[in-house]
XYZ file of C-alpha atoms in Angstrom:
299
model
C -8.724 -4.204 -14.191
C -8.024 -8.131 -13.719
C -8.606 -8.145 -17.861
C -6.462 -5.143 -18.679
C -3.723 -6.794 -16.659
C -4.275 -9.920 -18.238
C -3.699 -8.408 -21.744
C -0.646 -6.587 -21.205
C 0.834 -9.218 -19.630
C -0.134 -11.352 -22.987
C 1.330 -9.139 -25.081
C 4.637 -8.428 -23.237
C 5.029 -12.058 -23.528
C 6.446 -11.466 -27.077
C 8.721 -9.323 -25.857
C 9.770 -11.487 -22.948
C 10.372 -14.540 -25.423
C 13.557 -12.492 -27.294
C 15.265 -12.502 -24.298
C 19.107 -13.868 -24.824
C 19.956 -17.123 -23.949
C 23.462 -16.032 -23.026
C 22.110 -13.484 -20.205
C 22.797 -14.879 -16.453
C 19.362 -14.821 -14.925
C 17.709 -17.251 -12.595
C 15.231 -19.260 -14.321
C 11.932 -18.924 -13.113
C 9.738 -21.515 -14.899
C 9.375 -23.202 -17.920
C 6.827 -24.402 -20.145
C 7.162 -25.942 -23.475
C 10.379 -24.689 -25.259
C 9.785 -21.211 -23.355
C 12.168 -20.475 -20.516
C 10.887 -17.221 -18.125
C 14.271 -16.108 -16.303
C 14.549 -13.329 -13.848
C 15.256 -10.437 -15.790
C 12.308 -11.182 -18.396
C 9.401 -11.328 -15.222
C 10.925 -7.837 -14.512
C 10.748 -6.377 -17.715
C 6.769 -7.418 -18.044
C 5.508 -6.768 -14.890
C 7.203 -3.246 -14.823
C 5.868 -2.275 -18.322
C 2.412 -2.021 -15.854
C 4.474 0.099 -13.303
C 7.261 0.761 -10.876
C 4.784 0.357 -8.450
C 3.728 -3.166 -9.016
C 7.515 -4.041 -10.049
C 8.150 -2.962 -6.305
C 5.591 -4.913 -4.611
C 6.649 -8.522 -6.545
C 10.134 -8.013 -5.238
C 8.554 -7.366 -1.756
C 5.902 -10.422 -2.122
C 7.286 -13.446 -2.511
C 3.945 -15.389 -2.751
C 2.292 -12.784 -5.422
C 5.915 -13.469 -7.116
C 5.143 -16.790 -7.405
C 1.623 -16.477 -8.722
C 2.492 -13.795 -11.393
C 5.235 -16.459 -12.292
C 2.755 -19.212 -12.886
C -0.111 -16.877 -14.624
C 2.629 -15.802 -17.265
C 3.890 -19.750 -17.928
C -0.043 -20.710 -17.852
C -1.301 -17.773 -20.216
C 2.015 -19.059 -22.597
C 0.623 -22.459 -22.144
C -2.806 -21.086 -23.585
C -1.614 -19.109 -26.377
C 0.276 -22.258 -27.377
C -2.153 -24.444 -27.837
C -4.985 -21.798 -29.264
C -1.573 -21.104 -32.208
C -2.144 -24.900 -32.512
C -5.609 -25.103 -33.075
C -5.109 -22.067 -35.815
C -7.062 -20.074 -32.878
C -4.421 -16.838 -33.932
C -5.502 -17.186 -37.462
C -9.211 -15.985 -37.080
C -10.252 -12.664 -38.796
C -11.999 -11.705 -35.665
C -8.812 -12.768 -33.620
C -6.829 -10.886 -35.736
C -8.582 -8.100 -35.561
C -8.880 -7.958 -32.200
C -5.043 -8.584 -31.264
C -4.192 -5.756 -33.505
C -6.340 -3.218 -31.465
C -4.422 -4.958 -27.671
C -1.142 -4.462 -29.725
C -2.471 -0.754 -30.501
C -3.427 -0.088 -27.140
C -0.267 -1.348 -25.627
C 1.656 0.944 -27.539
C -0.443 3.834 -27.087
C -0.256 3.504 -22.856
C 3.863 3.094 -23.393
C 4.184 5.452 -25.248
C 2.084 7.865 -23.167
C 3.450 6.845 -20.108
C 7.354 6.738 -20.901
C 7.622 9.415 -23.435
C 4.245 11.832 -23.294
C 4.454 12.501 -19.338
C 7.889 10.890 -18.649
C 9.382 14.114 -17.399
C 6.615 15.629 -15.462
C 7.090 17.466 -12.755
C 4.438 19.650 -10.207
C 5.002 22.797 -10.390
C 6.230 24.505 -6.725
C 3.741 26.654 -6.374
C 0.966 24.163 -6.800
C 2.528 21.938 -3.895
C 2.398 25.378 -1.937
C -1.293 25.997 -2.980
C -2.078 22.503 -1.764
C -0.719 22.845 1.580
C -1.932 26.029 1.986
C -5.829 25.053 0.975
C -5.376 21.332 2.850
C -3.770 22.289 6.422
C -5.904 19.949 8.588
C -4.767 17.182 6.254
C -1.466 17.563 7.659
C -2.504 17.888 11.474
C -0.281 15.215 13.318
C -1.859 13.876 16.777
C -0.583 13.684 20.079
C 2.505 11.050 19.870
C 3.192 8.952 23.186
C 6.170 6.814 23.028
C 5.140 4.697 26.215
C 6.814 1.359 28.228
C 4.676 -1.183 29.768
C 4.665 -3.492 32.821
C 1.889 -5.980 32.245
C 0.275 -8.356 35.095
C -2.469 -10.243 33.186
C -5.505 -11.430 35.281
C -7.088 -13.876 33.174
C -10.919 -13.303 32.828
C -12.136 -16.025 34.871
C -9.558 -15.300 37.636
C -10.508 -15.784 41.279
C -10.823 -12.802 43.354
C -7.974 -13.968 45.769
C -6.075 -14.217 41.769
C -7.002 -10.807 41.225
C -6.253 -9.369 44.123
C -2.511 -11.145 44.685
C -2.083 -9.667 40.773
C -2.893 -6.226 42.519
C -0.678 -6.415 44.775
C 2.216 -7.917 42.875
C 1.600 -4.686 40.430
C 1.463 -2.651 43.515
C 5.373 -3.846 44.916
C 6.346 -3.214 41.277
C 5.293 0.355 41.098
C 7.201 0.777 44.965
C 10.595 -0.402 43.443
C 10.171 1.834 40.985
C 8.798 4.723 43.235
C 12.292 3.881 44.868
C 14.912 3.849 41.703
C 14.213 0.908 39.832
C 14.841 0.652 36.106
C 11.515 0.794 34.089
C 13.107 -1.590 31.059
C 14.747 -3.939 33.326
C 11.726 -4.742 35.529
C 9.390 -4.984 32.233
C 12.184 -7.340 31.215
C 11.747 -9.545 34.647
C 8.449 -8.482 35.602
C 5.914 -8.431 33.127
C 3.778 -10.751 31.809
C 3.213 -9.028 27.426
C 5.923 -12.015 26.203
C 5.800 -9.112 23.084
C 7.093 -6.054 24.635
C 9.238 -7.505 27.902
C 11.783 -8.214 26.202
C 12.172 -5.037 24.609
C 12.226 -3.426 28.330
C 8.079 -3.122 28.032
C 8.365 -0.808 24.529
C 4.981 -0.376 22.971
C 6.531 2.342 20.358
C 4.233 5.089 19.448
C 0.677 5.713 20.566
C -1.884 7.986 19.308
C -5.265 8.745 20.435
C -8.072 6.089 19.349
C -5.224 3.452 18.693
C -5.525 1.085 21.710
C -8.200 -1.421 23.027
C -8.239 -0.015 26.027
C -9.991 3.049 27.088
C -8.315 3.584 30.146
C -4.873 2.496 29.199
C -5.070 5.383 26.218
C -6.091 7.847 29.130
C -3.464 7.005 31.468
C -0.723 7.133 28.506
C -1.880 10.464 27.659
C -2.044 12.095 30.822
C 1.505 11.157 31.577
C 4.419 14.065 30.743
C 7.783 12.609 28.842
C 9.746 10.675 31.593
C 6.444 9.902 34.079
C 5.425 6.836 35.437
C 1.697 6.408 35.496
C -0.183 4.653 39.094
C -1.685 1.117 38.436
C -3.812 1.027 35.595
C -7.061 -1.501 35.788
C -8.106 -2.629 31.846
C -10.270 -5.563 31.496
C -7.087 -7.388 30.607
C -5.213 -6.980 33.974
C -2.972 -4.520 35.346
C -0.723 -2.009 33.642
C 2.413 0.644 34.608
C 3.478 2.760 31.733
C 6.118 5.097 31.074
C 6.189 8.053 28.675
C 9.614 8.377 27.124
C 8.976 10.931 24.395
C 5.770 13.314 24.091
C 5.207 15.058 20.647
C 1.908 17.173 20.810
C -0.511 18.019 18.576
C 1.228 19.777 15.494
C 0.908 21.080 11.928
C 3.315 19.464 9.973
C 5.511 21.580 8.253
C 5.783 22.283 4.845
C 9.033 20.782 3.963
C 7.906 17.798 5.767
C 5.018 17.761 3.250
C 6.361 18.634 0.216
C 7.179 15.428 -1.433
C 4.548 13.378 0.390
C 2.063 16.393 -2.225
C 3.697 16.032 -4.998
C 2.971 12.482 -5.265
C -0.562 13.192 -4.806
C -0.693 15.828 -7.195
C 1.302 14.081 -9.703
C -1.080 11.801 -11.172
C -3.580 14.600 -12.293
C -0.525 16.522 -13.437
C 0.112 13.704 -15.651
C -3.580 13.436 -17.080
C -3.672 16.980 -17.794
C -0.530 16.658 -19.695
C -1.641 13.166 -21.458
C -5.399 14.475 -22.361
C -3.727 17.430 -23.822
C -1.226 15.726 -26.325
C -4.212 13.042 -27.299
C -6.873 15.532 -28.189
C -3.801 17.855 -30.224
C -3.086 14.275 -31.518
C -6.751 14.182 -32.677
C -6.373 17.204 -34.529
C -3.562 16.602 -36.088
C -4.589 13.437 -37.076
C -8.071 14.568 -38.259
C -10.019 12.293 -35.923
C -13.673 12.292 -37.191
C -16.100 10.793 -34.142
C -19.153 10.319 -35.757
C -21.946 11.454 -33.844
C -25.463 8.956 -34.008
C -27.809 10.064 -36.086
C -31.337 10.421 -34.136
C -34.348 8.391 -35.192
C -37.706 9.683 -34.972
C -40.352 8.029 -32.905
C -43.602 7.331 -33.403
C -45.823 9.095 -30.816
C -47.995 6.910 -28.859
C -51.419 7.592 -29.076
C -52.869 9.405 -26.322
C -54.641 7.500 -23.679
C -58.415 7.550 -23.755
């Protein structure tokens, strides 16, 4: 994959090189007499895909590598053009088949199976055939108050940790805000300050055997007794309680079609190469077999 990458981005440098020298673009690097500016790194990276043209503006440290393999791989083909490298039958030779190839995917990819589209009635056949892909858990959005007891605590530690959970649970048993005692009270410096927020739970998500069972068996709106974990004491709070459901098929729709979409595409892509073939008269060769001597039969 590494080597495919490697060649396209090789042979987009070509393309990258015409760039004007008039456009306003960040430079980005520079190596030699060759300047890489914002809008050429875009223009190369997404001739490999959307995708990946997504993920470098979201990654500022793969940015920066991709930035420094394109000046390096210039740097390369410089100096092999100076040793006459370029000039070699067999380099030649094999440059004109990356140069084929490149053109081949493009052209597959952004005219062949540019407008393809899944059909709605395979996205219903999907969901229809695939239903417990699209079973959603039990959703707890749950609060915390957290006492820690650290693990080598005292007994007399434990127990005044106990108790200091216990007086929190009575002010609340009397009125108190949940939020604003997790914001006073607990000890998770993570959630206190969002009033003891954990966001949303489902089943086989925590650490914590008992603190999943407690958050489950609460309704939206309870508070739960004093849960024990190894890590200390714990008071949650249910705000919102979504149970088990199939999602819906307009909630699935789009989330199939992207998974469909792909095979859609080779379908359509295998079908215009091998009418291409025939077109074209491509004649595959099959090997010719060679007889073998028989081996003499043991004695």
């Amino acid at each position: 994959m590494l080597k495919n990458v490697m060649l396209g981005l090789t042979v987009s440098l070509v393309v990258a090189a015409t760039t004007s020298a008039e456009e306003i673009n960040p430079v980005l690097g520079k190596v030699g007499d060759f300047v890489l500016r914002e809008a050429d790194l875009e223009r190369i990276v997404g001739y490999q895909s959307s995708e990946a043209l997504e993920k470098l503006q979201s990654d500022p440290a793969q940015r920066a590598q991709v930035v420094r393999q394109l000046l390096v791989t210039r740097a390369a083909a410089a100096r092999s053009r100076k040793e006459g490298f370029d000039r070699k039958p067999e380099v030649k030779e094999q440059l004109g088949y990356v140069i084929d190839g490149f053109l081949a995917e493009q052209y597959l990819r952004k005219v062949v199976v540019a407008d393809i589209t899944v059909p709605d009635e395979e996205v219903k056949k999907y969901y229809a055939e695939h239903q417990e892909e699209f079973l959603l858990p039990t959703m707890v959005k749950v609060r915390q108050i957290f006492i820690e007891v650290p693990k080598d605590a005292t007994p007399a530690a434990k127990e005044k940790a106990r108790e200091r959970a216990g007086d929190i649970l009575k002010q609340l048993k009397e009125g108190a805000d949940f939020a604003a005692l997790a914001k006073s009270s607990s000890d998770d410096a993570d959630s206190a300050p969002r009033g003891g927020e954990l966001g949303l739970l489902t089943p086989g998500k925590t650490n914590s055997e008992e603190f999943e069972k407690a958050a489950f068996a609460l309704k939206a709106g309870e508070v739960s007794p004093v849960v024990e974990t190894p890590f200390g004491y714990h008071i949650l709070k249910v705000d919102e309680r979504t149970e088990e459901r199939t999602a819906p098929y307009e909630e699935a729709q789009e989330y199939i079609r992207t998974l469909l979409k792909p095979r859609f595409e080779q379908q359509k892509a295998q079908a215009f190469l091998d009418k291409l073939a025939k077109e074209a008269g491509v004649q595959a060769m099959e090997p010719v077999p060679t007889e073998k001597e028989e081996s003499p039969a043991p004695r």
